[in-house]
mmCIF file of N, CA, C and O in Angstrom:
data_model
loop_
_atom_site.group_PDB
_atom_site.id
_atom_site.type_symbol
_atom_site.label_atom_id
_atom_site.label_comp_id
_atom_site.label_asym_id
_atom_site.label_seq_id
_atom_site.Cartn_x
_atom_site.Cartn_y
_atom_site.Cartn_z
ATOM 1 N N UNK A 1 83.429 75.170 97.359
ATOM 2 C CA UNK A 1 84.539 75.372 96.173
ATOM 3 C C UNK A 1 85.602 75.130 97.055
ATOM 4 O O UNK A 1 86.032 75.211 98.162
ATOM 5 N N UNK A 2 86.646 73.850 96.862
ATOM 6 C CA UNK A 2 87.428 73.452 96.870
ATOM 7 C C UNK A 2 89.140 73.277 96.107
ATOM 8 O O UNK A 2 88.148 73.384 94.873
ATOM 9 N N UNK A 3 90.013 73.107 96.198
ATOM 10 C CA UNK A 3 90.714 73.353 95.072
ATOM 11 C C UNK A 3 91.036 72.904 94.213
ATOM 12 O O UNK A 3 91.600 72.786 93.059
ATOM 13 N N UNK A 4 90.801 71.436 93.733
ATOM 14 C CA UNK A 4 90.904 70.561 93.502
ATOM 15 C C UNK A 4 89.623 70.468 92.410
ATOM 16 O O UNK A 4 88.842 69.446 91.965
ATOM 17 N N UNK A 5 88.361 71.349 92.768
ATOM 18 C CA UNK A 5 87.560 71.208 91.911
ATOM 19 C C UNK A 5 87.497 71.771 89.868
ATOM 20 O O UNK A 5 88.067 72.703 90.241
ATOM 21 N N UNK A 6 87.344 70.577 89.747
ATOM 22 C CA UNK A 6 87.440 70.894 88.426
ATOM 23 C C UNK A 6 86.629 72.074 87.657
ATOM 24 O O UNK A 6 87.133 72.697 86.846
ATOM 25 N N UNK A 7 85.941 72.529 88.276
ATOM 26 C CA UNK A 7 85.331 74.020 87.967
ATOM 27 C C UNK A 7 86.334 74.733 87.584
ATOM 28 O O UNK A 7 86.082 75.827 87.186
ATOM 29 N N UNK A 8 87.344 74.951 88.402
ATOM 30 C CA UNK A 8 88.303 76.145 88.938
ATOM 31 C C UNK A 8 89.229 75.936 87.567
ATOM 32 O O UNK A 8 89.423 77.405 86.727
ATOM 33 N N UNK A 9 89.142 74.733 86.773
ATOM 34 C CA UNK A 9 89.992 75.123 85.145
ATOM 35 C C UNK A 9 88.998 75.806 84.155
ATOM 36 O O UNK A 9 90.163 76.326 83.777
ATOM 37 N N UNK A 10 87.793 75.749 84.422
ATOM 38 C CA UNK A 10 87.216 76.387 83.690
ATOM 39 C C UNK A 10 86.959 78.243 84.435
ATOM 40 O O UNK A 10 86.547 78.990 82.953
ATOM 41 N N UNK A 11 86.848 78.490 85.014
ATOM 42 C CA UNK A 11 86.422 79.643 85.321
ATOM 43 C C UNK A 11 87.306 80.676 85.297
ATOM 44 O O UNK A 11 88.758 80.722 84.807
ATOM 45 N N UNK A 12 86.957 82.082 84.484
ATOM 46 C CA UNK A 12 87.975 83.011 84.565
ATOM 47 C C UNK A 12 87.545 84.236 85.025
ATOM 48 O O UNK A 12 86.161 84.389 85.110
ATOM 49 N N UNK A 13 88.117 85.645 84.930
ATOM 50 C CA UNK A 13 87.800 86.488 85.730
ATOM 51 C C UNK A 13 86.702 87.330 83.782
ATOM 52 O O UNK A 13 87.073 87.004 82.738
ATOM 53 N N UNK A 14 85.475 87.667 84.783
ATOM 54 C CA UNK A 14 84.608 88.562 83.820
ATOM 55 C C UNK A 14 85.525 90.131 82.671
ATOM 56 O O UNK A 14 84.649 90.300 81.889
ATOM 57 N N UNK A 15 86.330 90.578 83.814
ATOM 58 C CA UNK A 15 86.950 91.156 83.277
ATOM 59 C C UNK A 15 88.394 91.039 81.785
ATOM 60 O O UNK A 15 88.474 91.425 80.974
ATOM 61 N N UNK A 16 89.315 90.589 82.715
ATOM 62 C CA UNK A 16 90.736 90.182 81.618
ATOM 63 C C UNK A 16 90.556 88.644 81.131
ATOM 64 O O UNK A 16 91.367 88.028 80.121
ATOM 65 N N UNK A 17 89.472 87.660 81.579
ATOM 66 C CA UNK A 17 89.288 86.423 80.873
ATOM 67 C C UNK A 17 90.335 85.388 81.245
ATOM 68 O O UNK A 17 90.586 84.484 80.949
ATOM 69 N N UNK A 18 91.264 85.586 81.942
ATOM 70 C CA UNK A 18 92.779 85.106 82.479
ATOM 71 C C UNK A 18 91.982 84.531 83.486
ATOM 72 O O UNK A 18 91.315 84.527 84.209
ATOM 73 N N UNK A 19 92.883 83.092 83.941
ATOM 74 C CA UNK A 19 92.871 82.592 85.194
ATOM 75 C C UNK A 19 92.324 83.212 86.452
ATOM 76 O O UNK A 19 93.052 83.726 86.571
ATOM 77 N N UNK A 20 92.020 82.007 87.502
ATOM 78 C CA UNK A 20 91.887 82.509 88.894
ATOM 79 C C UNK A 20 92.851 81.709 89.786
ATOM 80 O O UNK A 20 92.138 80.618 89.317
ATOM 81 N N UNK A 21 92.716 82.312 91.025
ATOM 82 C CA UNK A 21 93.161 81.828 91.690
ATOM 83 C C UNK A 21 92.185 81.406 93.069
ATOM 84 O O UNK A 21 91.945 82.709 93.680
ATOM 85 N N UNK A 22 92.075 80.036 93.833
ATOM 86 C CA UNK A 22 91.254 80.124 95.127
ATOM 87 C C UNK A 22 91.761 80.004 96.481
ATOM 88 O O UNK A 22 93.204 79.780 96.260
ATOM 89 N N UNK A 23 91.887 81.063 97.125
ATOM 90 C CA UNK A 23 92.097 81.280 98.055
ATOM 91 C C UNK A 23 91.728 80.010 99.018
ATOM 92 O O UNK A 23 90.776 79.249 98.864
ATOM 93 N N UNK A 24 92.848 79.712 99.967
ATOM 94 C CA UNK A 24 92.998 77.903 100.898
ATOM 95 C C UNK A 24 91.246 78.284 101.297
ATOM 96 O O UNK A 24 91.170 76.786 100.264
ATOM 97 N N UNK A 25 90.645 78.764 102.216
ATOM 98 C CA UNK A 25 89.548 78.104 102.571
ATOM 99 C C UNK A 25 88.300 78.122 101.795
ATOM 100 O O UNK A 25 87.164 77.591 101.861
ATOM 101 N N UNK A 26 88.827 78.466 100.429
ATOM 102 C CA UNK A 26 87.962 78.956 99.317
ATOM 103 C C UNK A 26 86.886 80.146 99.333
ATOM 104 O O UNK A 26 85.291 79.444 98.786
ATOM 105 N N UNK A 27 86.909 81.172 100.233
ATOM 106 C CA UNK A 27 85.876 81.885 100.401
ATOM 107 C C UNK A 27 86.025 83.396 99.145
ATOM 108 O O UNK A 27 85.158 84.168 99.296
ATOM 109 N N UNK A 28 87.518 83.003 98.091
ATOM 110 C CA UNK A 28 87.418 83.756 97.402
ATOM 111 C C UNK A 28 88.333 83.173 96.200
ATOM 112 O O UNK A 28 88.785 82.871 96.589
ATOM 113 N N UNK A 29 87.628 83.987 95.292
ATOM 114 C CA UNK A 29 88.588 83.486 93.820
ATOM 115 C C UNK A 29 89.410 85.240 93.255
ATOM 116 O O UNK A 29 88.834 86.070 93.780
ATOM 117 N N UNK A 30 90.740 85.083 93.056
ATOM 118 C CA UNK A 30 91.089 85.990 93.244
ATOM 119 C C UNK A 30 92.003 86.282 91.594
ATOM 120 O O UNK A 30 92.537 85.085 91.001
ATOM 121 N N UNK A 31 92.659 87.440 91.030
ATOM 122 C CA UNK A 31 93.069 87.333 89.914
ATOM 123 C C UNK A 31 94.045 88.964 90.336
ATOM 124 O O UNK A 31 93.757 89.961 90.395
ATOM 125 N N UNK A 32 95.330 88.298 90.292
ATOM 126 C CA UNK A 32 96.382 89.204 90.819
ATOM 127 C C UNK A 32 96.765 89.798 89.963
ATOM 128 O O UNK A 32 97.377 91.074 89.928
ATOM 129 N N UNK A 33 96.746 89.545 88.286
ATOM 130 C CA UNK A 33 97.207 90.023 87.354
ATOM 131 C C UNK A 33 96.025 92.062 87.350
ATOM 132 O O UNK A 33 97.009 92.991 87.487
ATOM 133 N N UNK A 34 94.911 91.730 88.027
ATOM 134 C CA UNK A 34 94.389 93.152 88.265
ATOM 135 C C UNK A 34 94.148 93.518 89.399
ATOM 136 O O UNK A 34 93.427 94.463 89.917
ATOM 137 N N UNK A 35 94.416 92.692 90.732
ATOM 138 C CA UNK A 35 94.699 92.356 91.714
ATOM 139 C C UNK A 35 92.630 92.605 92.050
ATOM 140 O O UNK A 35 92.319 93.903 93.243
ATOM 141 N N UNK A 36 92.134 92.231 91.996
ATOM 142 C CA UNK A 36 90.831 91.719 91.715
ATOM 143 C C UNK A 36 90.225 90.186 93.091
ATOM 144 O O UNK A 36 91.232 89.841 92.844
ATOM 145 N N UNK A 37 89.036 91.065 93.598
ATOM 146 C CA UNK A 37 88.757 89.696 94.524
ATOM 147 C C UNK A 37 87.792 89.407 94.564
ATOM 148 O O UNK A 37 86.219 90.487 94.142
ATOM 149 N N UNK A 38 87.038 88.168 94.252
ATOM 150 C CA UNK A 38 85.931 87.640 93.598
ATOM 151 C C UNK A 38 85.044 87.238 94.740
ATOM 152 O O UNK A 38 85.764 85.962 94.757
ATOM 153 N N UNK A 39 84.230 87.342 95.740
ATOM 154 C CA UNK A 39 83.455 86.295 96.419
ATOM 155 C C UNK A 39 83.079 84.726 96.229
ATOM 156 O O UNK A 39 82.246 84.949 94.609
ATOM 157 N N UNK A 40 82.915 84.115 97.431
ATOM 158 C CA UNK A 40 82.538 82.710 96.621
ATOM 159 C C UNK A 40 81.707 82.673 97.955
ATOM 160 O O UNK A 40 81.756 82.792 99.369
ATOM 161 N N UNK A 41 80.283 82.911 97.679
ATOM 162 C CA UNK A 41 79.075 82.524 98.794
ATOM 163 C C UNK A 41 77.976 80.941 98.421
ATOM 164 O O UNK A 41 77.996 81.148 97.409
ATOM 165 N N UNK A 42 78.077 80.613 99.321
ATOM 166 C CA UNK A 42 77.406 79.397 99.503
ATOM 167 C C UNK A 42 78.344 78.088 98.266
ATOM 168 O O UNK A 42 77.511 77.513 97.702
ATOM 169 N N UNK A 43 79.352 78.703 98.148
ATOM 170 C CA UNK A 43 80.234 77.861 96.948
ATOM 171 C C UNK A 43 80.023 77.801 95.904
ATOM 172 O O UNK A 43 79.898 76.966 94.912
ATOM 173 N N UNK A 44 79.127 79.083 95.479
ATOM 174 C CA UNK A 44 78.647 79.768 94.022
ATOM 175 C C UNK A 44 79.791 81.099 94.122
ATOM 176 O O UNK A 44 79.672 81.974 94.938
ATOM 177 N N UNK A 45 80.558 81.304 92.876
ATOM 178 C CA UNK A 45 81.711 82.281 92.795
ATOM 179 C C UNK A 45 80.479 82.783 91.644
ATOM 180 O O UNK A 45 79.634 82.961 91.064
ATOM 181 N N UNK A 46 80.650 84.762 92.287
ATOM 182 C CA UNK A 46 80.198 85.788 92.534
ATOM 183 C C UNK A 46 80.706 86.190 90.940
ATOM 184 O O UNK A 46 81.720 87.158 91.527
ATOM 185 N N UNK A 47 81.059 85.685 89.978
ATOM 186 C CA UNK A 47 81.730 86.541 88.551
ATOM 187 C C UNK A 47 81.368 87.317 88.205
ATOM 188 O O UNK A 47 82.215 87.810 87.015
ATOM 189 N N UNK A 48 80.509 88.181 88.233
ATOM 190 C CA UNK A 48 79.796 89.617 87.513
ATOM 191 C C UNK A 48 81.140 90.652 87.571
ATOM 192 O O UNK A 48 81.561 90.319 88.614
ATOM 193 N N UNK A 49 81.734 91.921 86.370
ATOM 194 C CA UNK A 49 82.421 92.354 87.324
ATOM 195 C C UNK A 49 81.832 93.149 88.368
ATOM 196 O O UNK A 49 82.940 93.754 88.851
ATOM 197 N N UNK A 50 80.728 93.278 88.804
ATOM 198 C CA UNK A 50 80.462 94.254 89.789
ATOM 199 C C UNK A 50 80.355 93.680 90.791
ATOM 200 O O UNK A 50 80.822 94.083 92.242
ATOM 201 N N UNK A 51 80.602 92.265 91.627
ATOM 202 C CA UNK A 51 81.003 91.565 92.176
ATOM 203 C C UNK A 51 82.070 91.554 92.444
ATOM 204 O O UNK A 51 82.488 91.601 93.773
ATOM 205 N N UNK A 52 82.966 91.846 91.613
ATOM 206 C CA UNK A 52 84.644 92.233 92.253
ATOM 207 C C UNK A 52 85.431 93.190 93.322
ATOM 208 O O UNK A 52 84.192 94.437 92.517
ATOM 209 N N UNK A 53 86.098 93.312 93.735
ATOM 210 C CA UNK A 53 86.201 94.115 94.520
ATOM 211 C C UNK A 53 87.787 94.359 94.735
ATOM 212 O O UNK A 53 88.594 93.249 94.408
ATOM 213 N N UNK A 54 88.572 95.770 95.072
ATOM 214 C CA UNK A 54 89.761 95.414 95.122
ATOM 215 C C UNK A 54 90.891 94.480 95.980
ATOM 216 O O UNK A 54 89.856 94.613 97.341
ATOM 217 N N UNK A 55 91.168 93.691 96.306
ATOM 218 C CA UNK A 55 92.028 93.048 96.673
ATOM 219 C C UNK A 55 93.138 93.582 97.660
ATOM 220 O O UNK A 55 93.570 94.531 96.662
ATOM 221 N N UNK A 56 93.206 93.390 99.226
ATOM 222 C CA UNK A 56 94.317 93.828 99.920
ATOM 223 C C UNK A 56 95.337 93.844 99.208
ATOM 224 O O UNK A 56 95.628 92.669 98.705
ATOM 225 N N UNK A 57 96.566 94.444 99.569
ATOM 226 C CA UNK A 57 98.139 94.155 99.089
ATOM 227 C C UNK A 57 98.294 93.013 99.813
ATOM 228 O O UNK A 57 99.182 92.215 99.215
ATOM 229 N N UNK A 58 98.598 92.785 101.665
ATOM 230 C CA UNK A 58 98.864 91.579 102.007
ATOM 231 C C UNK A 58 98.519 90.266 101.472
ATOM 232 O O UNK A 58 98.851 89.613 100.786
ATOM 233 N N UNK A 59 96.769 90.423 100.807
ATOM 234 C CA UNK A 59 96.332 88.754 100.042
ATOM 235 C C UNK A 59 96.826 89.050 99.024
ATOM 236 O O UNK A 59 97.256 87.641 98.274
ATOM 237 N N UNK A 60 97.401 89.801 97.823
ATOM 238 C CA UNK A 60 97.684 89.705 96.685
ATOM 239 C C UNK A 60 99.231 89.177 96.801
ATOM 240 O O UNK A 60 99.765 88.979 96.122
ATOM 241 N N UNK A 61 100.008 89.654 97.709
ATOM 242 C CA UNK A 61 101.167 89.171 98.257
ATOM 243 C C UNK A 61 101.331 88.171 98.289
ATOM 244 O O UNK A 61 102.182 87.099 97.782
ATOM 245 N N UNK A 62 100.752 87.240 99.454
ATOM 246 C CA UNK A 62 100.407 85.760 99.654
ATOM 247 C C UNK A 62 100.105 85.336 98.417
ATOM 248 O O UNK A 62 100.937 83.747 98.628
ATOM 249 N N UNK A 63 98.977 85.452 97.760
ATOM 250 C CA UNK A 63 98.676 84.878 96.503
ATOM 251 C C UNK A 63 99.639 84.405 95.658
ATOM 252 O O UNK A 63 99.932 83.781 94.409
ATOM 253 N N UNK A 64 100.969 85.717 95.102
ATOM 254 C CA UNK A 64 101.728 86.241 94.031
ATOM 255 C C UNK A 64 102.473 85.406 94.278
ATOM 256 O O UNK A 64 103.113 84.659 93.298
ATOM 257 N N UNK A 65 103.429 84.911 95.426
ATOM 258 C CA UNK A 65 104.543 84.409 96.103
ATOM 259 C C UNK A 65 105.351 85.200 95.580
ATOM 260 O O UNK A 65 105.534 86.458 95.381
ATOM 261 N N UNK A 66 106.381 84.931 96.073
ATOM 262 C CA UNK A 66 108.148 85.804 95.560
ATOM 263 C C UNK A 66 108.550 85.513 94.327
ATOM 264 O O UNK A 66 108.290 84.518 93.809
ATOM 265 N N UNK A 67 108.952 86.816 94.134
ATOM 266 C CA UNK A 67 109.400 86.704 92.707
ATOM 267 C C UNK A 67 108.425 86.837 91.853
ATOM 268 O O UNK A 67 108.594 86.870 90.718
ATOM 269 N N UNK A 68 106.943 87.162 92.457
ATOM 270 C CA UNK A 68 106.284 87.651 91.348
ATOM 271 C C UNK A 68 106.166 88.638 90.536
ATOM 272 O O UNK A 68 106.293 89.926 90.996
ATOM 273 N N UNK A 69 105.810 88.733 88.948
ATOM 274 C CA UNK A 69 106.431 90.097 88.599
ATOM 275 C C UNK A 69 107.671 90.913 88.222
ATOM 276 O O UNK A 69 107.512 91.303 87.078
ATOM 277 N N UNK A 70 108.832 90.026 88.844
ATOM 278 C CA UNK A 70 110.093 89.815 88.245
ATOM 279 C C UNK A 70 110.467 89.084 86.985
ATOM 280 O O UNK A 70 110.516 87.528 87.005
ATOM 281 N N UNK A 71 110.796 89.764 85.846
ATOM 282 C CA UNK A 71 111.268 88.957 84.321
ATOM 283 C C UNK A 71 113.176 89.090 84.718
ATOM 284 O O UNK A 71 114.103 89.610 85.705
ATOM 285 N N UNK A 72 113.609 88.718 83.552
ATOM 286 C CA UNK A 72 115.226 88.278 83.623
ATOM 287 C C UNK A 72 115.279 89.567 83.509
ATOM 288 O O UNK A 72 114.817 90.348 82.534
ATOM 289 N N UNK A 73 116.569 89.705 84.167
ATOM 290 C CA UNK A 73 117.133 91.153 84.161
ATOM 291 C C UNK A 73 117.981 91.032 82.471
ATOM 292 O O UNK A 73 118.773 90.329 82.046
#
């Protein structure tokens, strides 16, 4: 799976139905809202609720980018 794969536009988190973010090398899909990581095995996203696992803080910080979650004061 690569970042320009059209499948990414229709994939959704099985828990909150929101969009997912592909990690650069394509080894996982992330839901930064729930802090979940879904593996991609042999190019196939594993999107069952039980296949998700908590993402590390380091992964989430990198994916969310600066200013994530900061709204207007």
